[in-house]
mmCIF file with all atom_site columns, C-alpha atoms in Angstrom:
data_model
loop_
_atom_site.group_PDB
_atom_site.id
_atom_site.type_symbol
_atom_site.label_atom_id
_atom_site.label_alt_id
_atom_site.label_comp_id
_atom_site.label_asym_id
_atom_site.label_entity_id
_atom_site.label_seq_id
_atom_site.pdbx_PDB_ins_code
_atom_site.Cartn_x
_atom_site.Cartn_y
_atom_site.Cartn_z
_atom_site.occupancy
_atom_site.B_iso_or_equiv
_atom_site.pdbx_formal_charge
_atom_site.auth_seq_id
_atom_site.auth_comp_id
_atom_site.auth_asym_id
_atom_site.auth_atom_id
_atom_site.pdbx_PDB_model_num
ATOM 1   C CA . UNK A 1 1   ? 123.141 95.883  102.037 1.00 49.00 ? 2   UNK A CA 1
ATOM 2   C CA . UNK A 1 2   ? 119.698 95.391  103.794 1.00 53.00 ? 3   UNK A CA 1
ATOM 3   C CA . UNK A 1 3   ? 118.253 91.884  103.304 1.00 86.00 ? 4   UNK A CA 1
ATOM 4   C CA . UNK A 1 4   ? 114.545 91.681  102.546 1.00 91.00 ? 5   UNK A CA 1
ATOM 5   C CA . UNK A 1 5   ? 113.405 88.405  104.081 1.00 93.00 ? 6   UNK A CA 1
ATOM 6   C CA . UNK A 1 6   ? 109.935 86.605  104.192 1.00 94.00 ? 7   UNK A CA 1
ATOM 7   C CA . UNK A 1 7   ? 108.457 85.962  107.551 1.00 94.00 ? 8   UNK A CA 1
ATOM 8   C CA . UNK A 1 8   ? 108.839 82.165  107.119 1.00 94.00 ? 9   UNK A CA 1
ATOM 9   C CA . UNK A 1 9   ? 112.658 82.557  106.642 1.00 93.00 ? 10  UNK A CA 1
ATOM 10  C CA . UNK A 1 10  ? 112.983 84.987  109.504 1.00 93.00 ? 11  UNK A CA 1
ATOM 11  C CA . UNK A 1 11  ? 111.302 82.487  111.763 1.00 91.00 ? 12  UNK A CA 1
ATOM 12  C CA . UNK A 1 12  ? 114.052 79.996  110.815 1.00 90.00 ? 13  UNK A CA 1
ATOM 13  C CA . UNK A 1 13  ? 116.905 82.461  111.279 1.00 89.00 ? 14  UNK A CA 1
ATOM 14  C CA . UNK A 1 14  ? 115.958 84.388  114.287 1.00 87.00 ? 15  UNK A CA 1
ATOM 15  C CA . UNK A 1 15  ? 118.744 84.583  116.822 1.00 78.00 ? 16  UNK A CA 1
ATOM 16  C CA . UNK A 1 16  ? 117.893 83.747  120.426 1.00 78.00 ? 17  UNK A CA 1
ATOM 17  C CA . UNK A 1 17  ? 118.147 86.718  122.725 1.00 86.00 ? 18  UNK A CA 1
ATOM 18  C CA . UNK A 1 18  ? 117.858 89.304  119.913 1.00 90.00 ? 19  UNK A CA 1
ATOM 19  C CA . UNK A 1 19  ? 114.824 91.516  119.422 1.00 96.00 ? 20  UNK A CA 1
ATOM 20  C CA . UNK A 1 20  ? 112.668 92.624  116.493 1.00 98.00 ? 21  UNK A CA 1
ATOM 21  C CA . UNK A 1 21  ? 111.963 96.278  115.729 1.00 98.00 ? 22  UNK A CA 1
ATOM 22  C CA . UNK A 1 22  ? 108.475 97.089  114.412 1.00 98.00 ? 23  UNK A CA 1
ATOM 23  C CA . UNK A 1 23  ? 108.045 100.156 112.168 1.00 97.00 ? 24  UNK A CA 1
ATOM 24  C CA . UNK A 1 24  ? 104.881 102.039 111.227 1.00 96.00 ? 25  UNK A CA 1
ATOM 25  C CA . UNK A 1 25  ? 106.151 104.396 108.511 1.00 95.00 ? 26  UNK A CA 1
ATOM 26  C CA . UNK A 1 26  ? 104.070 107.478 108.084 1.00 91.00 ? 27  UNK A CA 1
ATOM 27  C CA . UNK A 1 27  ? 104.511 110.605 106.002 1.00 91.00 ? 28  UNK A CA 1
ATOM 28  C CA . UNK A 1 28  ? 105.261 112.759 109.066 1.00 94.00 ? 29  UNK A CA 1
ATOM 29  C CA . UNK A 1 29  ? 106.316 110.299 111.680 1.00 94.00 ? 30  UNK A CA 1
ATOM 30  C CA . UNK A 1 30  ? 107.854 106.815 112.309 1.00 96.00 ? 31  UNK A CA 1
ATOM 31  C CA . UNK A 1 31  ? 106.201 104.682 114.905 1.00 96.00 ? 32  UNK A CA 1
ATOM 32  C CA . UNK A 1 32  ? 108.589 102.216 116.561 1.00 98.00 ? 33  UNK A CA 1
ATOM 33  C CA . UNK A 1 33  ? 107.990 99.064  118.794 1.00 98.00 ? 34  UNK A CA 1
ATOM 34  C CA . UNK A 1 34  ? 110.263 96.436  120.033 1.00 98.00 ? 35  UNK A CA 1
ATOM 35  C CA . UNK A 1 35  ? 109.781 92.811  120.933 1.00 98.00 ? 36  UNK A CA 1
ATOM 36  C CA . UNK A 1 36  ? 111.037 91.204  124.127 1.00 96.00 ? 37  UNK A CA 1
ATOM 37  C CA . UNK A 1 37  ? 114.095 89.069  123.830 1.00 93.00 ? 38  UNK A CA 1
ATOM 38  C CA . UNK A 1 38  ? 111.884 85.961  123.482 1.00 91.00 ? 39  UNK A CA 1
ATOM 39  C CA . UNK A 1 39  ? 110.111 87.591  120.566 1.00 93.00 ? 40  UNK A CA 1
ATOM 40  C CA . UNK A 1 40  ? 106.768 86.976  121.889 1.00 92.00 ? 41  UNK A CA 1
ATOM 41  C CA . UNK A 1 41  ? 105.508 90.370  123.087 1.00 96.00 ? 42  UNK A CA 1
ATOM 42  C CA . UNK A 1 42  ? 105.601 93.678  121.238 1.00 97.00 ? 43  UNK A CA 1
ATOM 43  C CA . UNK A 1 43  ? 105.875 96.919  123.208 1.00 97.00 ? 44  UNK A CA 1
ATOM 44  C CA . UNK A 1 44  ? 105.593 100.472 121.908 1.00 97.00 ? 45  UNK A CA 1
ATOM 45  C CA . UNK A 1 45  ? 108.893 102.181 121.946 1.00 98.00 ? 46  UNK A CA 1
ATOM 46  C CA . UNK A 1 46  ? 108.749 105.758 120.566 1.00 97.00 ? 47  UNK A CA 1
ATOM 47  C CA . UNK A 1 47  ? 107.642 107.960 117.685 1.00 96.00 ? 48  UNK A CA 1
ATOM 48  C CA . UNK A 1 48  ? 110.345 109.666 115.580 1.00 97.00 ? 49  UNK A CA 1
ATOM 49  C CA . UNK A 1 49  ? 109.604 112.706 113.428 1.00 96.00 ? 50  UNK A CA 1
ATOM 50  C CA . UNK A 1 50  ? 110.337 112.168 109.721 1.00 95.00 ? 51  UNK A CA 1
ATOM 51  C CA . UNK A 1 51  ? 113.415 114.176 108.931 1.00 94.00 ? 52  UNK A CA 1
ATOM 52  C CA . UNK A 1 52  ? 116.042 113.925 106.192 1.00 94.00 ? 53  UNK A CA 1
ATOM 53  C CA . UNK A 1 53  ? 116.443 110.239 105.503 1.00 93.00 ? 54  UNK A CA 1
ATOM 54  C CA . UNK A 1 54  ? 120.055 110.293 106.884 1.00 91.00 ? 55  UNK A CA 1
ATOM 55  C CA . UNK A 1 55  ? 118.968 111.698 110.176 1.00 94.00 ? 56  UNK A CA 1
ATOM 56  C CA . UNK A 1 56  ? 116.263 109.015 110.522 1.00 95.00 ? 57  UNK A CA 1
ATOM 57  C CA . UNK A 1 57  ? 118.890 106.359 109.725 1.00 93.00 ? 58  UNK A CA 1
ATOM 58  C CA . UNK A 1 58  ? 121.208 107.575 112.508 1.00 94.00 ? 59  UNK A CA 1
ATOM 59  C CA . UNK A 1 59  ? 118.297 107.356 114.945 1.00 96.00 ? 60  UNK A CA 1
ATOM 60  C CA . UNK A 1 60  ? 117.304 103.894 113.701 1.00 95.00 ? 61  UNK A CA 1
ATOM 61  C CA . UNK A 1 61  ? 120.942 102.724 113.856 1.00 94.00 ? 62  UNK A CA 1
ATOM 62  C CA . UNK A 1 62  ? 121.271 103.843 117.481 1.00 95.00 ? 63  UNK A CA 1
ATOM 63  C CA . UNK A 1 63  ? 117.983 101.867 118.392 1.00 96.00 ? 64  UNK A CA 1
ATOM 64  C CA . UNK A 1 64  ? 119.211 98.835  116.529 1.00 95.00 ? 65  UNK A CA 1
ATOM 65  C CA . UNK A 1 65  ? 122.385 98.765  118.531 1.00 93.00 ? 66  UNK A CA 1
ATOM 66  C CA . UNK A 1 66  ? 120.796 99.765  121.931 1.00 95.00 ? 67  UNK A CA 1
ATOM 67  C CA . UNK A 1 67  ? 118.144 97.052  121.604 1.00 95.00 ? 68  UNK A CA 1
ATOM 68  C CA . UNK A 1 68  ? 120.236 94.452  119.908 1.00 93.00 ? 69  UNK A CA 1
ATOM 69  C CA . UNK A 1 69  ? 117.797 94.242  116.935 1.00 95.00 ? 70  UNK A CA 1
ATOM 70  C CA . UNK A 1 70  ? 118.084 91.180  114.739 1.00 94.00 ? 71  UNK A CA 1
ATOM 71  C CA . UNK A 1 71  ? 115.487 92.289  112.064 1.00 95.00 ? 72  UNK A CA 1
ATOM 72  C CA . UNK A 1 72  ? 113.025 94.975  111.288 1.00 97.00 ? 73  UNK A CA 1
ATOM 73  C CA . UNK A 1 73  ? 109.240 94.347  110.689 1.00 98.00 ? 74  UNK A CA 1
ATOM 74  C CA . UNK A 1 74  ? 107.886 97.210  108.572 1.00 98.00 ? 75  UNK A CA 1
ATOM 75  C CA . UNK A 1 75  ? 104.245 97.658  107.976 1.00 96.00 ? 76  UNK A CA 1
ATOM 76  C CA . UNK A 1 76  ? 103.223 97.521  104.319 1.00 96.00 ? 77  UNK A CA 1
ATOM 77  C CA . UNK A 1 77  ? 100.135 99.634  103.881 1.00 92.00 ? 78  UNK A CA 1
ATOM 78  C CA . UNK A 1 78  ? 98.225  97.726  101.142 1.00 92.00 ? 79  UNK A CA 1
ATOM 79  C CA . UNK A 1 79  ? 94.782  98.785  100.037 1.00 88.00 ? 80  UNK A CA 1
ATOM 80  C CA . UNK A 1 80  ? 91.844  96.796  101.177 1.00 88.00 ? 81  UNK A CA 1
ATOM 81  C CA . UNK A 1 81  ? 91.719  95.067  97.794  1.00 91.00 ? 82  UNK A CA 1
ATOM 82  C CA . UNK A 1 82  ? 95.284  93.835  98.373  1.00 88.00 ? 83  UNK A CA 1
ATOM 83  C CA . UNK A 1 83  ? 96.627  96.215  95.658  1.00 89.00 ? 84  UNK A CA 1
ATOM 84  C CA . UNK A 1 84  ? 99.708  98.447  96.477  1.00 90.00 ? 85  UNK A CA 1
ATOM 85  C CA . UNK A 1 85  ? 99.226  102.181 96.088  1.00 90.00 ? 86  UNK A CA 1
ATOM 86  C CA . UNK A 1 86  ? 101.480 105.219 96.624  1.00 92.00 ? 87  UNK A CA 1
ATOM 87  C CA . UNK A 1 87  ? 101.882 104.499 100.403 1.00 92.00 ? 88  UNK A CA 1
ATOM 88  C CA . UNK A 1 88  ? 103.268 100.977 99.639  1.00 94.00 ? 89  UNK A CA 1
ATOM 89  C CA . UNK A 1 89  ? 105.613 102.519 97.021  1.00 95.00 ? 90  UNK A CA 1
ATOM 90  C CA . UNK A 1 90  ? 106.874 105.040 99.540  1.00 94.00 ? 91  UNK A CA 1
ATOM 91  C CA . UNK A 1 91  ? 107.481 102.287 102.159 1.00 95.00 ? 92  UNK A CA 1
ATOM 92  C CA . UNK A 1 92  ? 109.361 100.068 99.544  1.00 94.00 ? 93  UNK A CA 1
ATOM 93  C CA . UNK A 1 93  ? 111.457 103.187 98.589  1.00 93.00 ? 94  UNK A CA 1
ATOM 94  C CA . UNK A 1 94  ? 112.368 103.757 102.206 1.00 93.00 ? 95  UNK A CA 1
ATOM 95  C CA . UNK A 1 95  ? 113.474 100.210 102.634 1.00 93.00 ? 96  UNK A CA 1
ATOM 96  C CA . UNK A 1 96  ? 115.449 100.558 99.306  1.00 91.00 ? 97  UNK A CA 1
ATOM 97  C CA . UNK A 1 97  ? 117.133 103.602 100.793 1.00 89.00 ? 98  UNK A CA 1
ATOM 98  C CA . UNK A 1 98  ? 117.932 101.623 103.944 1.00 89.00 ? 99  UNK A CA 1
ATOM 99  C CA . UNK A 1 99  ? 119.715 99.125  101.825 1.00 83.00 ? 100 UNK A CA 1
ATOM 100 C CA . UNK A 1 100 ? 122.171 101.807 100.756 1.00 82.00 ? 101 UNK A CA 1
ATOM 101 C CA . UNK A 1 101 ? 122.642 103.157 104.250 1.00 84.00 ? 102 UNK A CA 1
ATOM 102 C CA . UNK A 1 102 ? 126.108 101.771 105.700 1.00 82.00 ? 103 UNK A CA 1
ATOM 103 C CA . UNK A 1 103 ? 124.760 102.356 109.310 1.00 79.00 ? 104 UNK A CA 1
ATOM 104 C CA . UNK A 1 104 ? 121.977 99.692  108.626 1.00 83.00 ? 105 UNK A CA 1
ATOM 105 C CA . UNK A 1 105 ? 124.261 97.284  106.731 1.00 75.00 ? 106 UNK A CA 1
ATOM 106 C CA . UNK A 1 106 ? 123.090 93.707  106.993 1.00 76.00 ? 107 UNK A CA 1
ATOM 107 C CA . UNK A 1 107 ? 119.825 94.316  108.937 1.00 89.00 ? 108 UNK A CA 1
ATOM 108 C CA . UNK A 1 108 ? 117.074 91.937  107.784 1.00 92.00 ? 109 UNK A CA 1
ATOM 109 C CA . UNK A 1 109 ? 113.750 93.645  106.816 1.00 95.00 ? 110 UNK A CA 1
ATOM 110 C CA . UNK A 1 110 ? 110.344 91.898  106.693 1.00 97.00 ? 111 UNK A CA 1
ATOM 111 C CA . UNK A 1 111 ? 107.269 93.493  105.238 1.00 97.00 ? 112 UNK A CA 1
ATOM 112 C CA . UNK A 1 112 ? 104.092 92.795  107.167 1.00 96.00 ? 113 UNK A CA 1
ATOM 113 C CA . UNK A 1 113 ? 100.621 93.593  105.894 1.00 92.00 ? 114 UNK A CA 1
ATOM 114 C CA . UNK A 1 114 ? 99.498  96.498  108.163 1.00 89.00 ? 115 UNK A CA 1
ATOM 115 C CA . UNK A 1 115 ? 96.046  97.040  106.748 1.00 83.00 ? 116 UNK A CA 1
ATOM 116 C CA . UNK A 1 116 ? 93.727  98.452  109.417 1.00 77.00 ? 117 UNK A CA 1
ATOM 117 C CA . UNK A 1 117 ? 96.458  98.714  112.063 1.00 78.00 ? 118 UNK A CA 1
ATOM 118 C CA . UNK A 1 118 ? 96.197  102.500 112.668 1.00 78.00 ? 119 UNK A CA 1
ATOM 119 C CA . UNK A 1 119 ? 92.423  102.426 112.483 1.00 81.00 ? 120 UNK A CA 1
ATOM 120 C CA . UNK A 1 120 ? 92.267  99.588  114.974 1.00 81.00 ? 121 UNK A CA 1
ATOM 121 C CA . UNK A 1 121 ? 94.579  101.373 117.408 1.00 84.00 ? 122 UNK A CA 1
ATOM 122 C CA . UNK A 1 122 ? 92.650  104.684 116.913 1.00 81.00 ? 123 UNK A CA 1
ATOM 123 C CA . UNK A 1 123 ? 89.291  103.028 117.572 1.00 84.00 ? 124 UNK A CA 1
ATOM 124 C CA . UNK A 1 124 ? 90.688  101.320 120.790 1.00 85.00 ? 125 UNK A CA 1
ATOM 125 C CA . UNK A 1 125 ? 91.889  104.717 122.028 1.00 84.00 ? 126 UNK A CA 1
ATOM 126 C CA . UNK A 1 126 ? 88.591  106.386 121.243 1.00 88.00 ? 127 UNK A CA 1
ATOM 127 C CA . UNK A 1 127 ? 86.751  103.572 123.076 1.00 86.00 ? 128 UNK A CA 1
ATOM 128 C CA . UNK A 1 128 ? 89.169  104.089 126.033 1.00 87.00 ? 129 UNK A CA 1
ATOM 129 C CA . UNK A 1 129 ? 88.182  107.901 126.009 1.00 86.00 ? 130 UNK A CA 1
ATOM 130 C CA . UNK A 1 130 ? 91.741  108.983 125.224 1.00 83.00 ? 131 UNK A CA 1
ATOM 131 C CA . UNK A 1 131 ? 91.842  112.633 124.207 1.00 87.00 ? 132 UNK A CA 1
ATOM 132 C CA . UNK A 1 132 ? 92.578  113.567 120.593 1.00 84.00 ? 133 UNK A CA 1
ATOM 133 C CA . UNK A 1 133 ? 95.864  115.214 121.610 1.00 83.00 ? 134 UNK A CA 1
ATOM 134 C CA . UNK A 1 134 ? 97.035  112.151 123.533 1.00 82.00 ? 135 UNK A CA 1
ATOM 135 C CA . UNK A 1 135 ? 95.995  109.834 120.709 1.00 81.00 ? 136 UNK A CA 1
ATOM 136 C CA . UNK A 1 136 ? 98.184  111.918 118.364 1.00 80.00 ? 137 UNK A CA 1
ATOM 137 C CA . UNK A 1 137 ? 101.136 111.345 120.538 1.00 80.00 ? 138 UNK A CA 1
ATOM 138 C CA . UNK A 1 138 ? 100.762 107.535 120.883 1.00 84.00 ? 139 UNK A CA 1
ATOM 139 C CA . UNK A 1 139 ? 98.975  106.225 117.831 1.00 85.00 ? 140 UNK A CA 1
ATOM 140 C CA . UNK A 1 140 ? 102.060 105.709 115.610 1.00 90.00 ? 141 UNK A CA 1
ATOM 141 C CA . UNK A 1 141 ? 104.072 103.748 118.169 1.00 94.00 ? 142 UNK A CA 1
ATOM 142 C CA . UNK A 1 142 ? 100.936 101.774 119.137 1.00 93.00 ? 143 UNK A CA 1
ATOM 143 C CA . UNK A 1 143 ? 100.363 100.957 115.459 1.00 93.00 ? 144 UNK A CA 1
ATOM 144 C CA . UNK A 1 144 ? 104.065 99.692  115.167 1.00 96.00 ? 145 UNK A CA 1
ATOM 145 C CA . UNK A 1 145 ? 103.369 97.511  118.304 1.00 96.00 ? 146 UNK A CA 1
ATOM 146 C CA . UNK A 1 146 ? 100.184 96.219  116.612 1.00 94.00 ? 147 UNK A CA 1
ATOM 147 C CA . UNK A 1 147 ? 102.081 95.418  113.412 1.00 96.00 ? 148 UNK A CA 1
ATOM 148 C CA . UNK A 1 148 ? 104.965 93.785  115.308 1.00 98.00 ? 149 UNK A CA 1
ATOM 149 C CA . UNK A 1 149 ? 102.707 91.792  117.573 1.00 97.00 ? 150 UNK A CA 1
ATOM 150 C CA . UNK A 1 150 ? 100.986 90.275  114.304 1.00 95.00 ? 151 UNK A CA 1
ATOM 151 C CA . UNK A 1 151 ? 104.488 89.317  113.059 1.00 97.00 ? 152 UNK A CA 1
ATOM 152 C CA . UNK A 1 152 ? 105.759 87.759  116.412 1.00 96.00 ? 153 UNK A CA 1
ATOM 153 C CA . UNK A 1 153 ? 102.561 85.751  116.665 1.00 95.00 ? 154 UNK A CA 1
ATOM 154 C CA . UNK A 1 154 ? 103.103 84.452  113.208 1.00 96.00 ? 155 UNK A CA 1
ATOM 155 C CA . UNK A 1 155 ? 106.728 83.683  113.882 1.00 94.00 ? 156 UNK A CA 1
ATOM 156 C CA . UNK A 1 156 ? 105.634 81.715  117.056 1.00 92.00 ? 157 UNK A CA 1
ATOM 157 C CA . UNK A 1 157 ? 103.176 79.692  114.965 1.00 93.00 ? 158 UNK A CA 1
ATOM 158 C CA . UNK A 1 158 ? 105.756 78.961  112.350 1.00 93.00 ? 159 UNK A CA 1
ATOM 159 C CA . UNK A 1 159 ? 108.318 77.778  115.021 1.00 90.00 ? 160 UNK A CA 1
ATOM 160 C CA . UNK A 1 160 ? 105.630 75.506  116.565 1.00 90.00 ? 161 UNK A CA 1
ATOM 161 C CA . UNK A 1 161 ? 104.759 74.069  113.166 1.00 90.00 ? 162 UNK A CA 1
ATOM 162 C CA . UNK A 1 162 ? 108.509 73.363  112.430 1.00 85.00 ? 163 UNK A CA 1
ATOM 163 C CA . UNK A 1 163 ? 109.060 71.812  115.864 1.00 83.00 ? 164 UNK A CA 1
ATOM 164 C CA . UNK A 1 164 ? 111.427 74.423  117.002 1.00 76.00 ? 165 UNK A CA 1
ATOM 165 C CA . UNK A 1 165 ? 108.991 75.355  119.886 1.00 71.00 ? 166 UNK A CA 1
ATOM 166 C CA . UNK A 1 166 ? 106.848 72.920  121.814 1.00 66.00 ? 167 UNK A CA 1
ATOM 167 C CA . UNK A 1 167 ? 103.784 74.673  122.997 1.00 62.00 ? 168 UNK A CA 1
ATOM 168 C CA . UNK A 1 168 ? 103.694 72.689  126.237 1.00 57.00 ? 169 UNK A CA 1
ATOM 169 C CA . UNK A 1 169 ? 107.043 74.312  127.139 1.00 54.00 ? 170 UNK A CA 1
ATOM 170 C CA . UNK A 1 170 ? 105.232 77.619  127.792 1.00 54.00 ? 171 UNK A CA 1
ATOM 171 C CA . UNK A 1 171 ? 103.353 78.415  130.997 1.00 51.00 ? 172 UNK A CA 1
ATOM 172 C CA . UNK A 1 172 ? 100.387 80.591  130.272 1.00 46.00 ? 173 UNK A CA 1
#
């Protein structure tokens, strides 16, 4: 069964040397990003086409194994007033289905507020004069990276607050 976990608990339980997988779930695509093994930098990975759930689970399972994923950070597309609409319901349903997928057994899942992530990425790409066709190819995995970076930054802050990380230990 998939374990839904709060970001604060994930920060406490995160295994050293294991990565996080960021997901931007869309109706047609699934944007993916991974963290480095230190869980400090998110990098866009790929964009999957939405298929039958079972086919997407196989792809996710392969990525989880290949990249030694400890947990999934999935964007929760709340409305600007913090309410949850149909897109949030679809995301929660996807995670519930993950809980019943034996290939994903035991993977921790953390919801992350993704409000504005796709728009921020799209605006950045427009400002960089990236063509519409190229934007279409990269926006979902970049949005997943944006979501994941927000989560790893929060995890870092929580670990500093708890004394698990001393900021002076890092060279900037």
